[in-house]
CSV table of C-alpha atoms in Angstrom, one decimal:
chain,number,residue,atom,x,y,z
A,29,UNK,CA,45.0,97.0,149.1
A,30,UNK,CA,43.1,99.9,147.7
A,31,UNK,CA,44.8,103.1,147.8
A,32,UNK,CA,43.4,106.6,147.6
A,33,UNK,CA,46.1,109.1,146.9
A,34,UNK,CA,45.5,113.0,147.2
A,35,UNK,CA,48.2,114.9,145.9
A,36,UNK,CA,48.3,117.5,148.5
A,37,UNK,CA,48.4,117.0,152.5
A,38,UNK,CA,48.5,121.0,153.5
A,39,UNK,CA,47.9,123.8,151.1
A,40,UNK,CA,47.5,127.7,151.4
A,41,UNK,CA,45.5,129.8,149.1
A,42,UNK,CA,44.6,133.0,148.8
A,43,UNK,CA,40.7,134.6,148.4
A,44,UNK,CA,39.9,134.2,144.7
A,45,UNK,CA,42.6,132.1,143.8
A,46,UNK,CA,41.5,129.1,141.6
A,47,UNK,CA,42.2,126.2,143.5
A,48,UNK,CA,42.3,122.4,141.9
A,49,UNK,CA,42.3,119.0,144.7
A,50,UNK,CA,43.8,116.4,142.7
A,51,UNK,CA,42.7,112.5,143.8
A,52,UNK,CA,44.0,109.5,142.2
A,53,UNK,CA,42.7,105.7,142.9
A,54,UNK,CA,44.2,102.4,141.7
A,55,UNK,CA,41.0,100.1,142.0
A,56,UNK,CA,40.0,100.7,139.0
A,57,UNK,CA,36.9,102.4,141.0
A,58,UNK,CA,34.0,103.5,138.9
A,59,UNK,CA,32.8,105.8,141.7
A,60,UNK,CA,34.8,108.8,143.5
A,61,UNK,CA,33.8,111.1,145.4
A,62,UNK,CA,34.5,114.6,147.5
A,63,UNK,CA,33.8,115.1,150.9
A,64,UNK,CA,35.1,118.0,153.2
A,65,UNK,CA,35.0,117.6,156.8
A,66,UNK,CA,34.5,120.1,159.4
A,67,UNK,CA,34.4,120.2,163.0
A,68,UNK,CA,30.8,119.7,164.5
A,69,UNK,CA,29.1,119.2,160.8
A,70,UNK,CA,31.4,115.7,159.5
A,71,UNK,CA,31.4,114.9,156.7
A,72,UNK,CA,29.4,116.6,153.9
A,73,UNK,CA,29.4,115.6,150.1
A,74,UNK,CA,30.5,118.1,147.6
A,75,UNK,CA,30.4,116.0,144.5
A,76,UNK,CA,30.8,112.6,143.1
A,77,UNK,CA,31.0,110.8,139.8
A,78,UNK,CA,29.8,107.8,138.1
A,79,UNK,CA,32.1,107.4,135.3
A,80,UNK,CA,34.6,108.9,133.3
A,81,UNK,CA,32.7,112.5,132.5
A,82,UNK,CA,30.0,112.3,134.7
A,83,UNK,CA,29.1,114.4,137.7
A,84,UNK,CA,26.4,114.5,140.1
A,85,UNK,CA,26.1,117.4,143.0
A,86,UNK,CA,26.2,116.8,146.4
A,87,UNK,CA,24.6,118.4,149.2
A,88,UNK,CA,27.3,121.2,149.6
A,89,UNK,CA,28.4,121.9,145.3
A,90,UNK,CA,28.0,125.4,145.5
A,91,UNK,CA,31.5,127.0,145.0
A,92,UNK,CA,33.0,123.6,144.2
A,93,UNK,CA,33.4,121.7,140.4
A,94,UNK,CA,34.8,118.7,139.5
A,95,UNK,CA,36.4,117.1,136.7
A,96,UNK,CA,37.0,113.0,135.8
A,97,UNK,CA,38.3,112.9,132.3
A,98,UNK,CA,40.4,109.4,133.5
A,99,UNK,CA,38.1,106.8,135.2
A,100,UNK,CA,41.3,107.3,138.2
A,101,UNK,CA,41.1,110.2,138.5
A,102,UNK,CA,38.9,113.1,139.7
A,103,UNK,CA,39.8,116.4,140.3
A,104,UNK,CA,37.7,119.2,143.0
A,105,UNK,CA,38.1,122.6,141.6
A,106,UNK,CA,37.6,125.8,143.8
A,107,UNK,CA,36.7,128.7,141.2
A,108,UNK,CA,37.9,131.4,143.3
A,109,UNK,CA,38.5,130.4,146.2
A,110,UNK,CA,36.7,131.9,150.0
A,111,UNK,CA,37.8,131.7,153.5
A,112,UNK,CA,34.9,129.7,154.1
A,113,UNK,CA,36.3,127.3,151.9
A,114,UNK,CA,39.0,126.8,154.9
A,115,UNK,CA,38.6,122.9,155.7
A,116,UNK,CA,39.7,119.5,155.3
A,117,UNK,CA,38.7,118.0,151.8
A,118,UNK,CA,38.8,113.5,151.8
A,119,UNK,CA,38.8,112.1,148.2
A,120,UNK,CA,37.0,108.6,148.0
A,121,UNK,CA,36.5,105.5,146.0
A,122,UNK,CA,34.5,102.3,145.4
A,123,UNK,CA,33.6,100.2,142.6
A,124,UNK,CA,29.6,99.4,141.0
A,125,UNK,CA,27.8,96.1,142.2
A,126,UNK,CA,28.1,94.4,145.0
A,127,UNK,CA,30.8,96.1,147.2
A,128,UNK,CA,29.7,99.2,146.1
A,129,UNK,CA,28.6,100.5,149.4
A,130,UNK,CA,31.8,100.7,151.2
A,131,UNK,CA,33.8,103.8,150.1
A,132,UNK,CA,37.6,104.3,150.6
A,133,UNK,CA,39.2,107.4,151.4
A,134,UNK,CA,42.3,109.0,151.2
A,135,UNK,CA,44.4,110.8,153.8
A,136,UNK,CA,42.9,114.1,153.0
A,137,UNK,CA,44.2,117.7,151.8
A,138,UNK,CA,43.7,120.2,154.5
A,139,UNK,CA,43.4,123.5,152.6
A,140,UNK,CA,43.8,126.7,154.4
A,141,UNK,CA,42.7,130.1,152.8
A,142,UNK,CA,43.7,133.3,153.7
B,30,UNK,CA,14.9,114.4,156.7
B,31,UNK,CA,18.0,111.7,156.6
B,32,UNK,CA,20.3,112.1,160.0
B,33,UNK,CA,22.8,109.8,161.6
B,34,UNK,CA,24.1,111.0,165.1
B,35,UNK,CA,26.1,110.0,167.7
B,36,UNK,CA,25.3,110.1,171.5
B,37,UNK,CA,28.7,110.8,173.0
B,38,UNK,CA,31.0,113.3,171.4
B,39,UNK,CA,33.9,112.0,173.7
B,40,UNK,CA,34.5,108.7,175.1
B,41,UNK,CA,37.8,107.7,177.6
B,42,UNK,CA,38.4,104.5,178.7
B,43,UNK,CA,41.6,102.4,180.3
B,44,UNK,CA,43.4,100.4,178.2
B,45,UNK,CA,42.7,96.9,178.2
B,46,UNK,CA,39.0,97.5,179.0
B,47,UNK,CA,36.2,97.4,176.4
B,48,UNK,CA,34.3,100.3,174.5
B,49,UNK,CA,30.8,100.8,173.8
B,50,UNK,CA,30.2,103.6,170.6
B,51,UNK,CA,26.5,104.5,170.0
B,52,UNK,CA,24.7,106.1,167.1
B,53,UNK,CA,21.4,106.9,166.4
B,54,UNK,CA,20.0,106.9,163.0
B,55,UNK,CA,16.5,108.9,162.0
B,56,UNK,CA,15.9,106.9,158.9
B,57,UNK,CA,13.9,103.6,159.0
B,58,UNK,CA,14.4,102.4,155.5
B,59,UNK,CA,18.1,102.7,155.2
B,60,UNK,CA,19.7,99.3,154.8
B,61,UNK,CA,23.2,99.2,155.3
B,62,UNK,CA,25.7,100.6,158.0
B,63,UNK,CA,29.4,101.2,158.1
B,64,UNK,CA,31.8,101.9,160.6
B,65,UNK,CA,34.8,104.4,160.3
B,66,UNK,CA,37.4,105.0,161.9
B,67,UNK,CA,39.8,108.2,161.9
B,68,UNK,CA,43.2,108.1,163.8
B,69,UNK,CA,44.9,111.9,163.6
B,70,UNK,CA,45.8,113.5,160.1
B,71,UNK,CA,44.5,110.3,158.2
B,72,UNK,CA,41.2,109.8,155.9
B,73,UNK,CA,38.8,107.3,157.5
B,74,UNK,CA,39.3,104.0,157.7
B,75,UNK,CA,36.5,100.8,156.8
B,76,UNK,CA,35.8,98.9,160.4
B,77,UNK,CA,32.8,96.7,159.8
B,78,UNK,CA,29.3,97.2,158.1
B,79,UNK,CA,26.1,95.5,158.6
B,80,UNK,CA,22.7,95.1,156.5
B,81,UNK,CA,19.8,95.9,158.6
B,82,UNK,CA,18.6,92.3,157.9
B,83,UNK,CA,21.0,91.3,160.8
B,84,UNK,CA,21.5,92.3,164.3
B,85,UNK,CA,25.1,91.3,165.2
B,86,UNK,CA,28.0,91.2,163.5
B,87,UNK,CA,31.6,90.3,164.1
B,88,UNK,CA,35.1,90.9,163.6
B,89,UNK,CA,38.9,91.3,165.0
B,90,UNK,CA,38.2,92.6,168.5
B,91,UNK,CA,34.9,94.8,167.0
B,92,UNK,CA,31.2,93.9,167.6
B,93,UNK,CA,28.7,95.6,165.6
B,94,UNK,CA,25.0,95.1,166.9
B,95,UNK,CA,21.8,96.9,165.4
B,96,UNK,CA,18.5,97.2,167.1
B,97,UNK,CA,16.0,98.3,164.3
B,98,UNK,CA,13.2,98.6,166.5
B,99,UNK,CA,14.8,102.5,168.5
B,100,UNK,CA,17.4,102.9,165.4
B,101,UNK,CA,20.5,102.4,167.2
B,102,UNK,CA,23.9,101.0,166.4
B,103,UNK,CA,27.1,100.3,168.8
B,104,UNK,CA,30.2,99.7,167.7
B,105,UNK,CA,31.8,97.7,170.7
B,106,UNK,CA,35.8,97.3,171.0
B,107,UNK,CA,37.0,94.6,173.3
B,108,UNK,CA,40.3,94.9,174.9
B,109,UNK,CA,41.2,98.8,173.6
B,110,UNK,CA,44.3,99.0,172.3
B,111,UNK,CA,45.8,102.6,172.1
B,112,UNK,CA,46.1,102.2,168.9
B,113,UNK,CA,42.3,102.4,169.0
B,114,UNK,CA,42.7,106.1,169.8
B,115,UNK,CA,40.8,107.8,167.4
B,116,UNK,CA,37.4,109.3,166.0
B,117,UNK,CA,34.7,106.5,164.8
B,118,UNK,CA,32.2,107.6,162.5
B,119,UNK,CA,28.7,105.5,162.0
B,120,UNK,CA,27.2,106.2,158.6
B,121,UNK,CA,24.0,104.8,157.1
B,122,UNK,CA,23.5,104.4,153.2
B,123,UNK,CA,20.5,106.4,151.9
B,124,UNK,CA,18.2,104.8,149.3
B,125,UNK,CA,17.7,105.9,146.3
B,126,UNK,CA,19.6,107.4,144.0
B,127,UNK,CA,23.4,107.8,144.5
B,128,UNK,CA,25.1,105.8,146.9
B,129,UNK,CA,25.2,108.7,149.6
B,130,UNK,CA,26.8,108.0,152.7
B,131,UNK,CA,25.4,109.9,155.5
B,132,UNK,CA,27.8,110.5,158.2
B,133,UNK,CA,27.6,110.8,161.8
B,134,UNK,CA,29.6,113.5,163.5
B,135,UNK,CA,31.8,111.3,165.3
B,136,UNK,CA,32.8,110.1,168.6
B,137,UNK,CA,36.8,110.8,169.8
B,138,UNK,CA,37.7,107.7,171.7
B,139,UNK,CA,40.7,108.1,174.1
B,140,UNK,CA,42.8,105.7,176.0
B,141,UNK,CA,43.5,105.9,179.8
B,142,UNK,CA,46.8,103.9,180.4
């Protein structure tokens, strides 16, 4: 089974604090991607990645980086964090070619900021 | 602009009877649909897909159908379970470029003893 791992299920931040979403997958996945996840909007892609070093924006990147220096691995990094920043943030995976379209997710980091 | 929506916001029905999810897409050339679904405090979860070259497809207990012509999809359940309690996303793959899921908002489907 594929599995989507994100290192944190609940965490609380303060404004400005830098804040770092780690996401790990064990498909050997070339794509990952962050989403957060609101109520009444879904879900809206931050960023997502290609390949080991490689990042492409989303619709929502502002306030947001990433990092993927391990193809398993790919990290959503809050500068200084906002309160508007409050929300659920889901990790996902898939691999190139033919199954590429379906993406798998992880359970999700619910990060609150106060 | 690119949208995938869903009719009903909330949906109850008794267990053991079947459920009907719509979802409207604005898109005509997107090619491939996916149904999620999200049971409380988990990520979402791969249902079934479908390519818009077909109009049904099939699985455990879930129906997928897709009528090109208005842009609609349904995901049907047949017998629901409460285990089936949860929210079910549609989402539509948009062409070009990344492989950018657009999501629906969501439908919360409860079960009625």
């Amino acid at each position: 089974d594929v599995k989507v791992t994100q290192s944190s299920r609940y965490l609380v931040k303060r404004t400005g604090e830098k804040v770092f979403l780690e996401c790990v997958q064990d498909m050997d996945h070339e794509n990952m991607f962050w989403y957060r996840q609101d109520p009444g909007l879904g879900l809206r892609l931050i960023y997502f990645s290609y390949d080991v070093k490689m990042k492409e924006k989303g619709d929502i990147p502002e306030g947001y980086s990433v990092s993927r220096e391990k193809k398993e691995r790919f990290s959503l990094i809050l500068e200084s964090a906002s309160t508007n920043q409050t929300s659920m943030y889901l990790c996902a995976s898939n691999p190139a070619g033919e199954a590429k379209n379906i993406q798998y997710f992880g359970a999700g980091t619910r990060l609150s900021v106060l | 602009g690119e949208s995938v929506g869903l009719h009903l916001p909330t949906l109850s029905v008794q267990e053991g009877d079947n459920s009907i999810i719509n979802c409207a897409y604005s898109n005509s050339a997107s090619d491939y649909f996916i149904w999620y679904k999200q049971e409380s405090g988990k990520g979402p979860q791969f249902i079934i897909d479908i390519r818009s070259n077909m109009d049904k497809r099939q699985g455990q207990r879930v129906t997928v159908l897709l009528n090109k012509t208005v842009k609609h999809l349904s995901l049907q359940i047949a017998a629901t379970q409460p285990g089936d309690s949860a929210v079910y996303f549609c989402a539509e793959i948009a062409l070009g470029g990344a492989q950018k899921l657009v999501f629906g908002q969501g439908t919360r489907l409860t079960i009625n003893p």
